[in-house]
XYZ file of C-alpha atoms in Angstrom:
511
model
C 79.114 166.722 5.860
C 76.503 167.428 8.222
C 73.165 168.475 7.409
C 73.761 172.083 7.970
C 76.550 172.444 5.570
C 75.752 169.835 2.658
C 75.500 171.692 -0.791
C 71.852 171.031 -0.856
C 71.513 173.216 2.350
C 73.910 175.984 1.562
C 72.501 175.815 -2.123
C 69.015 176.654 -0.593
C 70.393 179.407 1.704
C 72.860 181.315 -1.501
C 68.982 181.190 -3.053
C 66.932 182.805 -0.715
C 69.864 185.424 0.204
C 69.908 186.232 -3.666
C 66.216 186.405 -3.657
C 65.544 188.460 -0.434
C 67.543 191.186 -2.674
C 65.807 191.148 -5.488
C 68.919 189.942 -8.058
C 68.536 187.003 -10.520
C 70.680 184.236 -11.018
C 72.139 186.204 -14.648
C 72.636 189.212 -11.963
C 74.630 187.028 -8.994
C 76.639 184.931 -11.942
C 77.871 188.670 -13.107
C 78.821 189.749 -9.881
C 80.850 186.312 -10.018
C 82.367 186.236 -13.232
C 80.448 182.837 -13.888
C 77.952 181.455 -15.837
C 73.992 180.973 -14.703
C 74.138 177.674 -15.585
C 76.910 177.605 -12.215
C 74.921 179.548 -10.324
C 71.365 177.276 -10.894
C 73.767 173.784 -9.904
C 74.790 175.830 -6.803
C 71.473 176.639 -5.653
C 70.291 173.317 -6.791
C 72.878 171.870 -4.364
C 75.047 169.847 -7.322
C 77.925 171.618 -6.558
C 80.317 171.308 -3.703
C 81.647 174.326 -2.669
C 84.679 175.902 -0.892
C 84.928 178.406 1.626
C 86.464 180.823 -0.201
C 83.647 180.402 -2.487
C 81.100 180.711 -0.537
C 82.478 183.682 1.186
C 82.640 185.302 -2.021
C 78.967 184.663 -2.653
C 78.162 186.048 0.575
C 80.321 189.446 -0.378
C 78.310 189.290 -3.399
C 74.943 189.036 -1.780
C 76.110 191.528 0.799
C 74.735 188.816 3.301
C 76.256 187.205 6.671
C 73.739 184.091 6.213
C 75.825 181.868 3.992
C 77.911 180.545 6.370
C 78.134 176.552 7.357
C 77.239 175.281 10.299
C 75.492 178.228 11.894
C 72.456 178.265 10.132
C 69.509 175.745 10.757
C 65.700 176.965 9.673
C 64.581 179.895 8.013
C 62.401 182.175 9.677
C 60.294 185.447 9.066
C 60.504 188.759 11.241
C 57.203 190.261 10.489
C 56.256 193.904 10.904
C 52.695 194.597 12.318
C 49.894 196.935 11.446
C 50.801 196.708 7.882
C 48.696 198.578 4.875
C 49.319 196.869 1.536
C 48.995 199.084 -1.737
C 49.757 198.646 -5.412
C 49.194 195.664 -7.724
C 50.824 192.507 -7.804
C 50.647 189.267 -9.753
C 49.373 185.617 -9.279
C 52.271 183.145 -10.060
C 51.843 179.686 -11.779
C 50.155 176.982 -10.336
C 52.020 174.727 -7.890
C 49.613 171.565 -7.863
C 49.886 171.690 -11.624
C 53.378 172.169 -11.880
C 54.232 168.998 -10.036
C 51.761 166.850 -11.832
C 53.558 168.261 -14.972
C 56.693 167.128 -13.343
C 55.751 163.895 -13.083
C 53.617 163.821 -16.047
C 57.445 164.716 -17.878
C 58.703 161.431 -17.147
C 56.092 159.804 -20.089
C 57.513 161.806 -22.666
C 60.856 160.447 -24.098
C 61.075 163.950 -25.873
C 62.046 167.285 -24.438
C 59.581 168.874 -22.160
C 59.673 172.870 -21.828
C 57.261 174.100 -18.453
C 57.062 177.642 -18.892
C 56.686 179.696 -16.007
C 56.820 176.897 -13.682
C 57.443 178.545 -9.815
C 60.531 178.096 -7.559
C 59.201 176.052 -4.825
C 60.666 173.970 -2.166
C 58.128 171.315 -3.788
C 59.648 171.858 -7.382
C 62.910 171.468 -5.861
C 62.394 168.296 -4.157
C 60.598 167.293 -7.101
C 63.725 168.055 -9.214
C 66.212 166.227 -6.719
C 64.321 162.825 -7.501
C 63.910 163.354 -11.073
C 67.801 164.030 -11.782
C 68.803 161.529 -9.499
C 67.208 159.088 -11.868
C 68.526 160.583 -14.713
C 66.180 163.414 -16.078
C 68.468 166.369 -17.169
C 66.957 169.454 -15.837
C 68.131 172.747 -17.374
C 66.831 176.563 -16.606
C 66.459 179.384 -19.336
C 69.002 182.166 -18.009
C 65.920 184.350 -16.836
C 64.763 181.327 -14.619
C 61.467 181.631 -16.056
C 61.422 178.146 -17.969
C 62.264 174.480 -17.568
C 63.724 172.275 -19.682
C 63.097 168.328 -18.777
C 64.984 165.419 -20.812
C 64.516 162.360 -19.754
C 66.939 159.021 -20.666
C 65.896 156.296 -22.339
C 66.070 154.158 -19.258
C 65.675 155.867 -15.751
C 67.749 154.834 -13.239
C 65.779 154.214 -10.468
C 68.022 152.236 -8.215
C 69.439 155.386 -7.725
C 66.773 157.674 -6.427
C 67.183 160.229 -3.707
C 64.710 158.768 -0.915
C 65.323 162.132 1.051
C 64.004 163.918 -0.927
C 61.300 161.579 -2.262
C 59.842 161.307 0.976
C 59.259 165.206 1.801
C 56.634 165.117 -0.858
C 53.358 163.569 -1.062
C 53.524 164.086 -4.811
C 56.065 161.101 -5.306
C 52.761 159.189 -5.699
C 51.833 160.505 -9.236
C 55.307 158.342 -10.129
C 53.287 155.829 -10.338
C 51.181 156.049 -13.136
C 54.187 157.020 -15.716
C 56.820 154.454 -14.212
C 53.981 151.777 -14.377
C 54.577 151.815 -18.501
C 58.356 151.502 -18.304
C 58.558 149.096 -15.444
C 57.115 145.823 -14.712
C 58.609 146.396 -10.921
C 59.241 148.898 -9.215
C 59.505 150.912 -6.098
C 58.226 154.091 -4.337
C 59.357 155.357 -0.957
C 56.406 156.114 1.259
C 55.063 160.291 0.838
C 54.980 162.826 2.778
C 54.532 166.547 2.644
C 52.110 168.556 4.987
C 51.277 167.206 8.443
C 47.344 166.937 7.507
C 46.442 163.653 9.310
C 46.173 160.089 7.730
C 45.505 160.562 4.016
C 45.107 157.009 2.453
C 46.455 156.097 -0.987
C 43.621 153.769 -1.150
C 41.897 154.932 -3.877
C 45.004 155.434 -6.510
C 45.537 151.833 -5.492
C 42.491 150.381 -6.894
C 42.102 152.785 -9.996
C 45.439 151.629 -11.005
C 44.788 147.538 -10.310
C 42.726 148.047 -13.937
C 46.211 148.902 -15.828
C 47.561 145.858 -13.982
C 49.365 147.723 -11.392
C 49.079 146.048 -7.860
C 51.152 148.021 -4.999
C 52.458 146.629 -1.851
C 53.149 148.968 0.958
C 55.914 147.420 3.078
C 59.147 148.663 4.808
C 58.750 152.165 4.078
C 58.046 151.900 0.210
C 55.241 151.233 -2.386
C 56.512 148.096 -4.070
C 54.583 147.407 -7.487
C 54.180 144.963 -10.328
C 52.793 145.479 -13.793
C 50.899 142.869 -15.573
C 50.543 143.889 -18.953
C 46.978 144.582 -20.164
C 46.333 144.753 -23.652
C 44.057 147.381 -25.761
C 40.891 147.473 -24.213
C 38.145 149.661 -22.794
C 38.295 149.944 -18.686
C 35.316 151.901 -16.948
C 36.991 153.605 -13.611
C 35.154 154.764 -10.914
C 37.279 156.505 -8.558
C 36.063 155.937 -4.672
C 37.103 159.907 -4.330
C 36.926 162.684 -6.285
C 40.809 163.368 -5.549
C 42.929 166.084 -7.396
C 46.170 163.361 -7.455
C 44.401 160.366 -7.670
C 42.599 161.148 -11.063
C 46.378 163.094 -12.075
C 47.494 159.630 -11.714
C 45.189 157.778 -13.291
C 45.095 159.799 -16.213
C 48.666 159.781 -16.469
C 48.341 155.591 -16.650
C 45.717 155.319 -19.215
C 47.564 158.155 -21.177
C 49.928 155.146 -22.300
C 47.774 152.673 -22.117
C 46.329 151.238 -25.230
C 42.544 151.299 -25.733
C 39.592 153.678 -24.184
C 39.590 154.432 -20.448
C 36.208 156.252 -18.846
C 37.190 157.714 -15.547
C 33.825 158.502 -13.909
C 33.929 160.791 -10.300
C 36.628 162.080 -11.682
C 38.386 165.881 -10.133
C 38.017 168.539 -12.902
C 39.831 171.123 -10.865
C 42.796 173.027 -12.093
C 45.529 170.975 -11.899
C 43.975 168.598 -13.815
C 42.570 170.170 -16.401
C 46.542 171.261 -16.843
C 47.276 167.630 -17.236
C 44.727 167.338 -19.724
C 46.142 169.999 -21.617
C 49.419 168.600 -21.424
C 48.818 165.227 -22.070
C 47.166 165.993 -25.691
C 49.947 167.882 -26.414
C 51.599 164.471 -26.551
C 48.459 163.190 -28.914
C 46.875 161.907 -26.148
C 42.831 161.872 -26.775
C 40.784 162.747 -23.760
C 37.116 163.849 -23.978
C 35.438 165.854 -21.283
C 38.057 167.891 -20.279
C 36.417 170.453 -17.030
C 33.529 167.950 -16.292
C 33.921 164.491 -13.581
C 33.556 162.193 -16.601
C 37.068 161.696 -18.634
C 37.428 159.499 -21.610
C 40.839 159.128 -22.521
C 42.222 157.145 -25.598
C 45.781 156.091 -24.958
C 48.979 155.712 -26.700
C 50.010 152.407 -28.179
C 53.595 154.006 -27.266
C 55.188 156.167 -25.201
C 55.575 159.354 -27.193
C 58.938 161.173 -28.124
C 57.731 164.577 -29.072
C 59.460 167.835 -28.288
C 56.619 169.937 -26.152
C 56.486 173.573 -24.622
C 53.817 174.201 -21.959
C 52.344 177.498 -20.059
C 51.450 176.415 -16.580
C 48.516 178.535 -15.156
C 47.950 180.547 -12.285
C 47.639 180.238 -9.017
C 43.839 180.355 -7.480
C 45.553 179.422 -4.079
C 48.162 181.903 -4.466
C 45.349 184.314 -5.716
C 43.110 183.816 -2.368
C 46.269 184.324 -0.031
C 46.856 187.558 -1.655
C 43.073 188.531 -1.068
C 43.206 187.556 2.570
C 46.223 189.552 2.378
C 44.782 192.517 1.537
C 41.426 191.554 3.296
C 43.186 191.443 6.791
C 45.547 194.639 6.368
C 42.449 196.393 5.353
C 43.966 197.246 2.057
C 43.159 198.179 -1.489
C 45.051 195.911 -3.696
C 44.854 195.051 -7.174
C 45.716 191.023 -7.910
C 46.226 190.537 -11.761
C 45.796 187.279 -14.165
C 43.380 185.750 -11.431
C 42.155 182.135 -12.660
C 38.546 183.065 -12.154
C 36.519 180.054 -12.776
C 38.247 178.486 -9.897
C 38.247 181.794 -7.534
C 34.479 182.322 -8.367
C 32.917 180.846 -5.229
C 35.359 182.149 -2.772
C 34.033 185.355 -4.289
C 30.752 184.915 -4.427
C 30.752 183.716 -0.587
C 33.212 187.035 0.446
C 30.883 189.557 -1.501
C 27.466 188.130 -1.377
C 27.544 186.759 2.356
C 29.985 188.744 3.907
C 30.182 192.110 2.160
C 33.307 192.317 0.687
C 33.420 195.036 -2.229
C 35.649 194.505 -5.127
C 36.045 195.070 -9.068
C 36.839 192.599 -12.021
C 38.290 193.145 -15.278
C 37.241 191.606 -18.779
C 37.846 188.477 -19.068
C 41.374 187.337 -20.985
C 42.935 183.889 -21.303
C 46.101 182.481 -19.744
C 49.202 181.572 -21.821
C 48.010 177.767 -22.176
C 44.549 179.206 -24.307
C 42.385 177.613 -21.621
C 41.882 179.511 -17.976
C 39.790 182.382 -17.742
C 42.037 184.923 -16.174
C 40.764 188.526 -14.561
C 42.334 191.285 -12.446
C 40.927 191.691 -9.211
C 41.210 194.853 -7.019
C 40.131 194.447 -3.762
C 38.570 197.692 -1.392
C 38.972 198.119 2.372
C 35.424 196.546 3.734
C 33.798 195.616 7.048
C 32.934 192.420 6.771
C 30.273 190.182 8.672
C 29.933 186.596 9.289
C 28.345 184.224 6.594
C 24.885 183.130 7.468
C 25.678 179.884 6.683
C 29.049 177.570 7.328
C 31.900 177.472 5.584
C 32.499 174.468 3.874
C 34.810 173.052 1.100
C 33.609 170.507 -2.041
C 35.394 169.062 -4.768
C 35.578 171.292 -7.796
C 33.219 173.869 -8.476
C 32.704 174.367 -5.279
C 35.196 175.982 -2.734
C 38.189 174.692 -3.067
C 39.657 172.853 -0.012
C 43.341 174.421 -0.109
C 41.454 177.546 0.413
C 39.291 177.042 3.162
C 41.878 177.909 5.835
C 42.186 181.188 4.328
C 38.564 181.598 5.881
C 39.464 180.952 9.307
C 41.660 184.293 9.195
C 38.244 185.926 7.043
C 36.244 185.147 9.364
C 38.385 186.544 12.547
C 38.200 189.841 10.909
C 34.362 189.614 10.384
C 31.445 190.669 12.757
C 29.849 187.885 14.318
C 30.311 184.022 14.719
C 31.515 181.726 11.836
C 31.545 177.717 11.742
C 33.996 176.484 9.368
C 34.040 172.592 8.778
C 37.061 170.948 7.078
C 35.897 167.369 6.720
C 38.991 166.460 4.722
C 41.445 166.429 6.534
C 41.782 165.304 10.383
C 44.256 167.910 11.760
C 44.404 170.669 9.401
C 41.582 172.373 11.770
C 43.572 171.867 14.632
C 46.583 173.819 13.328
C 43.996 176.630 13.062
C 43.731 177.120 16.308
C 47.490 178.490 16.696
C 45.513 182.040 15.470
C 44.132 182.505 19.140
C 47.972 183.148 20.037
C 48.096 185.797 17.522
C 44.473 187.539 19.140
C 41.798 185.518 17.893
C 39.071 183.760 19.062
C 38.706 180.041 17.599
C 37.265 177.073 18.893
C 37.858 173.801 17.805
C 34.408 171.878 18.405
C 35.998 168.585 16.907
C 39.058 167.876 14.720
C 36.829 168.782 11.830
C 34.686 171.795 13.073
C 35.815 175.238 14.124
C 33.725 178.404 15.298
C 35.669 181.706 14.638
C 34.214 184.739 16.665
C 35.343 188.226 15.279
C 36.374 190.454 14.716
C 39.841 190.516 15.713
C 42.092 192.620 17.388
C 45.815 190.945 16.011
C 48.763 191.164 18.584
C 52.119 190.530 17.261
C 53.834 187.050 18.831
C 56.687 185.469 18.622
C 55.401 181.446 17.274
C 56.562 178.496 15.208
C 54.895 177.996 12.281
C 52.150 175.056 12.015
C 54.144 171.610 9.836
C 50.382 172.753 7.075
C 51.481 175.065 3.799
C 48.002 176.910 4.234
C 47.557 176.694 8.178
C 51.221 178.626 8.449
C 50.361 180.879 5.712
C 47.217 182.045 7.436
C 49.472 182.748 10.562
C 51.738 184.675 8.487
C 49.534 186.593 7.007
C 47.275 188.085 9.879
C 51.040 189.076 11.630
C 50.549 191.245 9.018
C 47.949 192.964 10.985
C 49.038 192.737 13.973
C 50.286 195.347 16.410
C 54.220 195.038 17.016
C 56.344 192.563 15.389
C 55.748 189.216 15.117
C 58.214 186.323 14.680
C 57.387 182.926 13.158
C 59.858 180.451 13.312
C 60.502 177.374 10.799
C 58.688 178.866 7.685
C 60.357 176.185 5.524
C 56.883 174.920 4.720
C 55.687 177.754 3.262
C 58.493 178.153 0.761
C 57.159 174.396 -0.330
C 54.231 176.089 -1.937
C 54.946 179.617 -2.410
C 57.477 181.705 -4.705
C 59.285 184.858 -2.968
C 56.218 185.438 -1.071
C 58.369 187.838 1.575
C 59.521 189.834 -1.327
C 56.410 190.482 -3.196
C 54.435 191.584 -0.266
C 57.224 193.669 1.071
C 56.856 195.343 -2.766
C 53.657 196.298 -1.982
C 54.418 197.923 1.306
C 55.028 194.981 3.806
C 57.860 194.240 6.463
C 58.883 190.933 6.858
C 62.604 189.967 6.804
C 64.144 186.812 6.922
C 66.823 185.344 8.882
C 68.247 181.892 10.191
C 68.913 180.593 13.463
């Protein structure tokens, strides 16, 4: 087969054809006279399939896009001038559900993620973990997954493709580094955001023995066996994944391990949550300082977990409705981790909105609010815009701010010192009306406010740089066209959909 028509591909297509009309998987198996179970291996790409098959689907879905061989990349036809309305809600977290997903593979039990999103990252996610044997099963609403892993995972057969369109293949190696004394990882990859070393998960894993090799395209590693004892950690960055994986190590390690500089964002406090489901002891859960007792064994419990919500997803819909000059309510908003973003939008650059009470999210633990936000004129911050490691403003949402600050009065500097090119892909808003300049590959001054013309583009290789374009076509006079949007279905569930529920006008089609 050739790429276009392997089942993987035309799995991925029968998906977003059933999604773009609204109908679940139950829904498309009855218009079959199948099962969901058939209809999740189909769209999961474990099925071969025959044309008569697939036509059928098609008939089904009442759409001409299921057909191999003459379609490539997906692509959104966007609508302009747009005015959003109504209420909508944040979905689950996608940094925390694939540090679940990896965190699955410690638990010879069965592992139930509830609520976890349908994301091009899940998905590739999923390919790697059933090609090494984890069963993977859906409830029949598609809300819940079910993870089983074998007693010995069969990593000589591992589906590289797919490993290596994800940066999150990295977090593999803290769980495998308790079953394996050698192993190997193909090299990650994910978004295009310039050189991002893997230094630092290499030397806080060298204190549970694991030394890594980076040749020919893969991690290779060893594992010397280190008995109970207490290891102080003190990670060289305050990274989300890095302190995932390290966790994840000393979770089955035996004796104490203090991880100092440690992230306490979102995710992680997820894996926390998680990992003493599986009697895991960890101290100073929220704070930079972890102490985490580990197992003597790998456990073998049965689990159920509530992933939590989205604050990325949550500040994309807020720049939605920012930009389209809307009023828009956003419910079960994580707001400990939205709090600055707010803070900076209302207090510095006038934004009015309204908060709920406070309520908790189904794992007991984030503080969840519904926000409605009000058409406002904003005006530029007197300060930059800068991110920081958990409290402060997150760093997945500081391109967000680039599009905030093009619809402000005055003259913003935003400074992304994370990341080498993620500013650069920012600059791919002048086509769209703005006015951005890129001072270095880190700085950027954004002069509003914006008049948005509709344009015909290809979408940045960044989840949050292409989202940002999408979004302010939104506003934009005419329609707009963006062209190879598969990276924003990597970290976003039905996004299309859901904003053309609340009044929006973006179709999608293949070419």
């Amino acid at each position: 087969m050739t790429q276009e028509t392997t089942p993987a591909r035309i799995g991925r297509l029968i998906r977003d054809a059933r999604k773009q009309r609204g109908m679940t998987q139950n829904q498309l198996a009855e218009e079959l006279s199948t099962s969901q179970s058939a209809i999740h291996r189909i769209e999961s790409g474990h099925q071969n399939l025959s044309l008569e098959t697939i036509n059928r689907i098609a008939g089904a879905l009442e759409s001409p896009l299921i057909v191999p061989g003459n379609s490539s990349t997906l692509n959104f036809r966007i609508g302009g001038e747009t005015h959003l309305s109504g209420s909508i809600e944040t979905r689950s977290s996608k940094n925390a559900a694939v540090a679940l997903l990896c965190a699955c593979l410690l638990n010879q039990g069965r592992t139930v993620l509830k609520g976890i999103a349908h994301i091009e990252e899940v998905n590739r996610l999923l390919e790697v973990l059933t090609s090494i044997g984890v069963d993977a099963s859906w409830s029949p609403d598609g809300k819940d997954l079910t993870l089983q892993r074998p007693e010995t995972l069969d990593l000589e057969n591992m589906d590289v493709a797919a490993a290596r369109r994800t940066r999150s293949i990295l977090m593999f190696m803290g769980p495998l580094s308790r079953f394996f004394s050698e192993f190997r990882l193909p090299y990650a990859g994910g978004c295009d955001l310039g050189v991002r070393t893997v230094e630092p998960h290499m030397q806080s894993l060298r204190h549970f023995g694991v030394n890594v090799l980076a040749t020919e395209g893969f991690y290779r590693a060893s594992v010397t066996r280190t008995g109970p004892d207490t290891r102080h950690i003190v990670l060289t960055e305050r990274g989300d994944t890095v302190t995932e994986n390290t966790l994840m190590a000393a979770a089955v390690s035996p004796g104490v391990s203090v991880i100092r500089n440690a992230s306490s964002n979102y995710m992680v406090q997820d894996l926390c949550a998680f990992l003493m489901l599986l009697g895991v002891e960890i101290d100073g859960v929220g704070t930079t300082t972890l102490t985490v007792r580990g197992l003597s064994e790998a456990p073998s419990m049965d689990v159920s977990y509530e992933i939590s919500e989205d604050p990325i997803e949550a500040m994309s819909l807020i720049t939605a409705a920012v930009v389209t000059k809307s009023e828009l309510t956003i419910t079960r908003v994580p707001i400990e981790f939205t709090e600055i973003e707010l803070s900076i939008l209302g207090e510095e650059m006038g934004l009015r909105y309204g908060l709920s009470s406070e309520y908790k999210s189904g794992n007991g633990l984030t503080r969840l609010v519904n926000l409605t936000i009000y058409p406002s004129e904003l005006k530029a911050p007197p300060d930059k815009i800068h991110p920081m490691p958990f409290p402060g403003l997150n760093i997945d949402n500081l391109p967000f701010f680039a599009v905030l600050a093009a619809t402000a009065h005055g003259q913003t500097m935003i400074h992304d010192w994370v990341f080498e090119n993620r500013a650069i892909h920012l600059l791919q808003l002048n086509q769209l009306g703005a006015h951005v300049q890129l001072l270095d590959p880190h700085r950027l001054i954004v002069q509003g406010p914006t008049r948005w013309r509709g344009r015909e583009m290809v979408s940045p290789p960044a989840l949050r740089p292409a989202v940002t374009i999408m979004l302010a076509m939104l506003a934009a006079t005419g329609t707009s066209v963006l062209h190879d949007v598969y990276v924003i279905n990597r970290g976003y569930e039905d996004l299309p959909a859901r904003l053309n529920a609340l009044g929006a006008d973006i179709e999608t089609f293949y070419d």
